[in-house]
Amino acid sequence: MAESRCGILCAGCPYRESMGCQGCANIETPFWGSCPIKACCEGKKHAHCGQCPTFPCQQLTAYAYDPEQGDNGLRLEQCRKWREEV
């Protein structure tokens, strides 16, 4: 089950307990503020980005490889796994 829209595995997030976060798929407003990936995904009524016909889009790819917040594409692979589970 998807915890996030972008493919981040929230169970391993260091902020999960300290911020009381249940993953952006399960909360209305992220503790870190607005998220364009979450907004886009939810606007298209997808559970996660892997369900989008334009996956992986330029915005998600840029986020996944961002020098400060990225994970070298691991979230893209997770979205692919979630997509295949259906």
Tab-separated table of N, CA and C in Angstrom:
chain	number	residue	atom	x	y	z
A	1	MET	N	0.838	-1.185	0.000
A	1	MET	CA	0.000	0.000	0.000
A	1	MET	C	0.883	1.248	0.000
A	2	ALA	N	0.524	2.197	-0.808
A	2	ALA	CA	1.295	3.430	-0.929
A	2	ALA	C	1.140	4.299	0.316
A	3	GLU	N	2.260	4.685	0.889
A	3	GLU	CA	2.260	5.608	2.038
A	3	GLU	C	2.396	7.042	1.560
A	4	SER	N	3.062	7.197	0.437
A	4	SER	CA	3.311	8.516	-0.119
A	4	SER	C	2.791	8.549	-1.548
A	5	ARG	N	2.736	9.722	-2.104
A	5	ARG	CA	2.327	9.859	-3.502
A	5	ARG	C	3.507	9.666	-4.438
A	6	CYS	N	4.698	10.078	-3.995
A	6	CYS	CA	5.874	10.110	-4.860
A	6	CYS	C	6.725	8.854	-4.804
A	7	GLY	N	6.452	7.945	-3.897
A	7	GLY	CA	7.223	6.717	-3.808
A	7	GLY	C	8.177	6.639	-2.632
A	8	ILE	N	8.239	7.689	-1.826
A	8	ILE	CA	9.066	7.620	-0.618
A	8	ILE	C	8.461	6.592	0.326
A	9	LEU	N	9.290	5.766	0.917
A	9	LEU	CA	8.816	4.797	1.902
A	9	LEU	C	8.820	5.468	3.267
A	10	CYS	N	7.680	5.876	3.708
A	10	CYS	CA	7.545	6.661	4.934
A	10	CYS	C	7.938	5.894	6.187
A	11	ALA	N	7.828	4.587	6.162
A	11	ALA	CA	8.171	3.801	7.341
A	11	ALA	C	9.626	4.016	7.751
A	12	GLY	N	10.492	4.340	6.814
A	12	GLY	CA	11.891	4.563	7.111
A	12	GLY	C	12.251	6.019	7.330
A	13	CYS	N	11.273	6.884	7.351
A	13	CYS	CA	11.531	8.320	7.480
A	13	CYS	C	11.799	8.698	8.937
A	14	PRO	N	12.871	9.457	9.185
A	14	PRO	CA	13.184	9.850	10.556
A	14	PRO	C	12.175	10.837	11.154
A	15	TYR	N	11.366	11.464	10.316
A	15	TYR	CA	10.381	12.425	10.811
A	15	TYR	C	9.045	11.781	11.160
A	16	ARG	N	8.858	10.537	10.788
A	16	ARG	CA	7.569	9.875	10.993
A	16	ARG	C	7.093	9.963	12.444
A	17	GLU	N	7.926	9.525	13.363
A	17	GLU	CA	7.531	9.567	14.775
A	17	GLU	C	7.597	10.960	15.362
A	18	SER	N	8.699	11.648	15.109
A	18	SER	CA	8.881	12.963	15.739
A	18	SER	C	7.835	13.979	15.307
A	19	MET	N	7.315	13.854	14.098
A	19	MET	CA	6.314	14.794	13.597
A	19	MET	C	4.905	14.200	13.609
A	20	GLY	N	4.788	12.936	13.991
A	20	GLY	CA	3.477	12.284	14.007
A	20	GLY	C	2.900	12.118	12.613
A	21	CYS	N	3.758	11.955	11.633
A	21	CYS	CA	3.331	11.864	10.237
A	21	CYS	C	2.934	10.428	9.898
A	22	GLN	N	1.877	10.278	9.166
A	22	GLN	CA	1.408	8.966	8.725
A	22	GLN	C	1.623	8.753	7.233
A	23	GLY	N	2.426	9.612	6.622
A	23	GLY	CA	2.648	9.540	5.180
A	23	GLY	C	1.676	10.442	4.462
A	24	CYS	N	2.131	11.098	3.419
A	24	CYS	CA	1.299	12.106	2.762
A	24	CYS	C	0.039	11.525	2.129
A	25	ALA	N	0.017	10.226	1.867
A	25	ALA	CA	-1.191	9.602	1.329
A	25	ALA	C	-2.289	9.516	2.388
A	26	ASN	N	-1.909	9.686	3.643
A	26	ASN	CA	-2.860	9.524	4.749
A	26	ASN	C	-3.118	10.803	5.532
A	27	ILE	N	-2.573	11.907	5.076
A	27	ILE	CA	-2.788	13.181	5.764
A	27	ILE	C	-3.195	14.237	4.749
A	28	GLU	N	-3.901	15.247	5.232
A	28	GLU	CA	-4.359	16.298	4.330
A	28	GLU	C	-3.254	17.291	4.003
A	29	THR	N	-2.564	17.758	5.037
A	29	THR	CA	-1.509	18.746	4.843
A	29	THR	C	-0.205	18.220	5.412
A	30	PRO	N	0.827	18.121	4.597
A	30	PRO	CA	2.121	17.641	5.098
A	30	PRO	C	2.698	18.602	6.133
A	31	PHE	N	3.433	18.063	7.096
A	31	PHE	CA	4.032	18.899	8.136
A	31	PHE	C	5.064	19.856	7.557
A	32	TRP	N	5.611	19.550	6.396
A	32	TRP	CA	6.635	20.392	5.789
A	32	TRP	C	6.042	21.487	4.911
A	33	GLY	N	4.730	21.536	4.795
A	33	GLY	CA	4.067	22.559	3.981
A	33	GLY	C	3.475	21.953	2.724
A	34	SER	N	3.345	22.745	1.704
A	34	SER	CA	2.743	22.248	0.473
A	34	SER	C	3.733	21.393	-0.316
A	35	CYS	N	3.201	20.497	-1.109
A	35	CYS	CA	4.022	19.622	-1.937
A	35	CYS	C	3.392	19.560	-3.325
A	36	PRO	N	4.085	20.029	-4.360
A	36	PRO	CA	3.513	20.009	-5.699
A	36	PRO	C	3.285	18.595	-6.234
A	37	ILE	N	4.080	17.641	-5.800
A	37	ILE	CA	3.901	16.252	-6.244
A	37	ILE	C	2.607	15.696	-5.660
A	38	LYS	N	2.399	15.887	-4.379
A	38	LYS	CA	1.169	15.438	-3.708
A	38	LYS	C	-0.053	16.096	-4.347
A	39	ALA	N	0.025	17.401	-4.560
A	39	ALA	CA	-1.099	18.140	-5.141
A	39	ALA	C	-1.435	17.631	-6.546
A	40	CYS	N	-0.424	17.408	-7.348
A	40	CYS	CA	-0.633	16.917	-8.706
A	40	CYS	C	-1.280	15.535	-8.696
A	41	CYS	N	-0.715	14.642	-7.919
A	41	CYS	CA	-1.198	13.263	-7.847
A	41	CYS	C	-2.651	13.207	-7.355
A	42	GLU	N	-2.923	13.918	-6.291
A	42	GLU	CA	-4.279	13.919	-5.748
A	42	GLU	C	-5.251	14.630	-6.680
A	43	GLY	N	-4.780	15.660	-7.369
A	43	GLY	CA	-5.622	16.354	-8.339
A	43	GLY	C	-6.062	15.446	-9.475
A	44	LYS	N	-5.213	14.481	-9.798
A	44	LYS	CA	-5.527	13.514	-10.856
A	44	LYS	C	-6.215	12.272	-10.305
A	45	LYS	N	-6.455	12.264	-8.994
A	45	LYS	CA	-7.146	11.169	-8.302
A	45	LYS	C	-6.382	9.844	-8.370
A	46	HIS	N	-5.041	9.938	-8.271
A	46	HIS	CA	-4.203	8.746	-8.233
A	46	HIS	C	-3.765	8.476	-6.800
A	47	ALA	N	-3.591	7.214	-6.456
A	47	ALA	CA	-3.087	6.851	-5.130
A	47	ALA	C	-1.609	7.180	-5.021
A	48	HIS	N	-0.883	7.073	-6.136
A	48	HIS	CA	0.548	7.386	-6.182
A	48	HIS	C	0.912	7.719	-7.621
A	49	CYS	N	2.072	8.289	-7.804
A	49	CYS	CA	2.506	8.750	-9.124
A	49	CYS	C	2.633	7.634	-10.155
A	50	GLY	N	2.879	6.424	-9.716
A	50	GLY	CA	3.010	5.306	-10.639
A	50	GLY	C	1.744	5.020	-11.420
A	51	GLN	N	0.600	5.508	-10.965
A	51	GLN	CA	-0.659	5.300	-11.665
A	51	GLN	C	-0.898	6.314	-12.780
A	52	CYS	N	-0.065	7.320	-12.842
A	52	CYS	CA	-0.249	8.396	-13.822
A	52	CYS	C	0.241	7.957	-15.200
A	53	PRO	N	-0.500	8.271	-16.256
A	53	PRO	CA	-0.054	7.901	-17.603
A	53	PRO	C	1.233	8.606	-18.036
A	54	THR	N	1.584	9.719	-17.379
A	54	THR	CA	2.819	10.427	-17.739
A	54	THR	C	3.993	10.061	-16.821
A	55	PHE	N	3.820	9.053	-15.991
A	55	PHE	CA	4.892	8.607	-15.096
A	55	PHE	C	6.038	8.009	-15.890
A	56	PRO	N	7.260	8.322	-15.552
A	56	PRO	CA	7.708	9.327	-14.594
A	56	PRO	C	7.811	10.693	-15.279
A	57	CYS	N	7.101	11.633	-14.756
A	57	CYS	CA	7.085	12.972	-15.348
A	57	CYS	C	8.363	13.733	-14.991
A	58	GLN	N	8.548	14.854	-15.650
A	58	GLN	CA	9.748	15.668	-15.430
A	58	GLN	C	9.806	16.183	-13.994
A	59	GLN	N	8.662	16.580	-13.454
A	59	GLN	CA	8.629	17.123	-12.093
A	59	GLN	C	9.038	16.069	-11.065
A	60	LEU	N	8.498	14.883	-11.160
A	60	LEU	CA	8.831	13.820	-10.216
A	60	LEU	C	10.288	13.380	-10.380
A	61	THR	N	10.741	13.279	-11.607
A	61	THR	CA	12.124	12.890	-11.861
A	61	THR	C	13.097	13.916	-11.283
A	62	ALA	N	12.793	15.195	-11.474
A	62	ALA	CA	13.647	16.253	-10.917
A	62	ALA	C	13.679	16.156	-9.390
A	63	TYR	N	12.552	15.887	-8.785
A	63	TYR	CA	12.461	15.749	-7.337
A	63	TYR	C	13.265	14.539	-6.860
A	64	ALA	N	13.167	13.434	-7.593
A	64	ALA	CA	13.857	12.204	-7.211
A	64	ALA	C	15.374	12.336	-7.289
A	65	TYR	N	15.848	13.207	-8.152
A	65	TYR	CA	17.292	13.387	-8.315
A	65	TYR	C	17.789	14.732	-7.788
A	66	ASP	N	16.962	15.419	-7.013
A	66	ASP	CA	17.350	16.696	-6.418
A	66	ASP	C	18.545	16.475	-5.489
A	67	PRO	N	19.579	17.335	-5.578
A	67	PRO	CA	20.770	17.145	-4.738
A	67	PRO	C	20.489	17.191	-3.233
A	68	GLU	N	19.478	17.927	-2.805
A	68	GLU	CA	19.194	18.050	-1.372
A	68	GLU	C	18.119	17.085	-0.877
A	69	GLN	N	17.070	16.869	-1.675
A	69	GLN	CA	15.942	16.067	-1.218
A	69	GLN	C	15.787	14.744	-1.961
A	70	GLY	N	16.601	14.544	-2.966
A	70	GLY	CA	16.444	13.360	-3.799
A	70	GLY	C	16.977	12.086	-3.180
A	71	ASP	N	16.691	10.994	-3.853
A	71	ASP	CA	17.141	9.677	-3.393
A	71	ASP	C	17.710	8.854	-4.548
A	72	ASN	N	18.252	9.554	-5.538
A	72	ASN	CA	18.836	8.908	-6.719
A	72	ASN	C	17.866	7.977	-7.443
A	73	GLY	N	16.586	8.342	-7.431
A	73	GLY	CA	15.587	7.604	-8.183
A	73	GLY	C	14.919	6.451	-7.473
A	74	LEU	N	15.241	6.228	-6.205
A	74	LEU	CA	14.619	5.105	-5.483
A	74	LEU	C	13.096	5.243	-5.425
A	75	ARG	N	12.598	6.457	-5.286
A	75	ARG	CA	11.141	6.652	-5.218
A	75	ARG	C	10.478	6.304	-6.546
A	76	LEU	N	11.192	6.511	-7.655
A	76	LEU	CA	10.638	6.138	-8.959
A	76	LEU	C	10.492	4.620	-9.048
A	77	GLU	N	11.491	3.914	-8.575
A	77	GLU	CA	11.426	2.448	-8.559
A	77	GLU	C	10.287	1.959	-7.667
A	78	GLN	N	10.064	2.629	-6.534
A	78	GLN	CA	8.984	2.234	-5.645
A	78	GLN	C	7.630	2.448	-6.307
A	79	CYS	N	7.455	3.550	-7.004
A	79	CYS	CA	6.198	3.787	-7.725
A	79	CYS	C	5.978	2.715	-8.790
A	80	ARG	N	7.046	2.292	-9.442
A	80	ARG	CA	6.927	1.208	-10.431
A	80	ARG	C	6.462	-0.081	-9.761
A	81	LYS	N	7.006	-0.376	-8.587
A	81	LYS	CA	6.597	-1.579	-7.851
A	81	LYS	C	5.121	-1.494	-7.463
A	82	TRP	N	4.705	-0.347	-6.945
A	82	TRP	CA	3.303	-0.176	-6.575
A	82	TRP	C	2.396	-0.335	-7.785
A	83	ARG	N	2.837	0.191	-8.930
A	83	ARG	CA	2.039	0.104	-10.159
A	83	ARG	C	1.857	-1.354	-10.553
A	84	GLU	N	2.906	-2.156	-10.405
A	84	GLU	CA	2.849	-3.566	-10.796
A	84	GLU	C	2.024	-4.412	-9.846
A	85	GLU	N	1.812	-3.947	-8.609
A	85	GLU	CA	1.043	-4.711	-7.626
A	85	GLU	C	-0.436	-4.751	-7.940
A	86	VAL	N	-0.888	-3.861	-8.786
A	86	VAL	CA	-2.326	-3.767	-9.082
A	86	VAL	C	-2.766	-4.865	-10.002
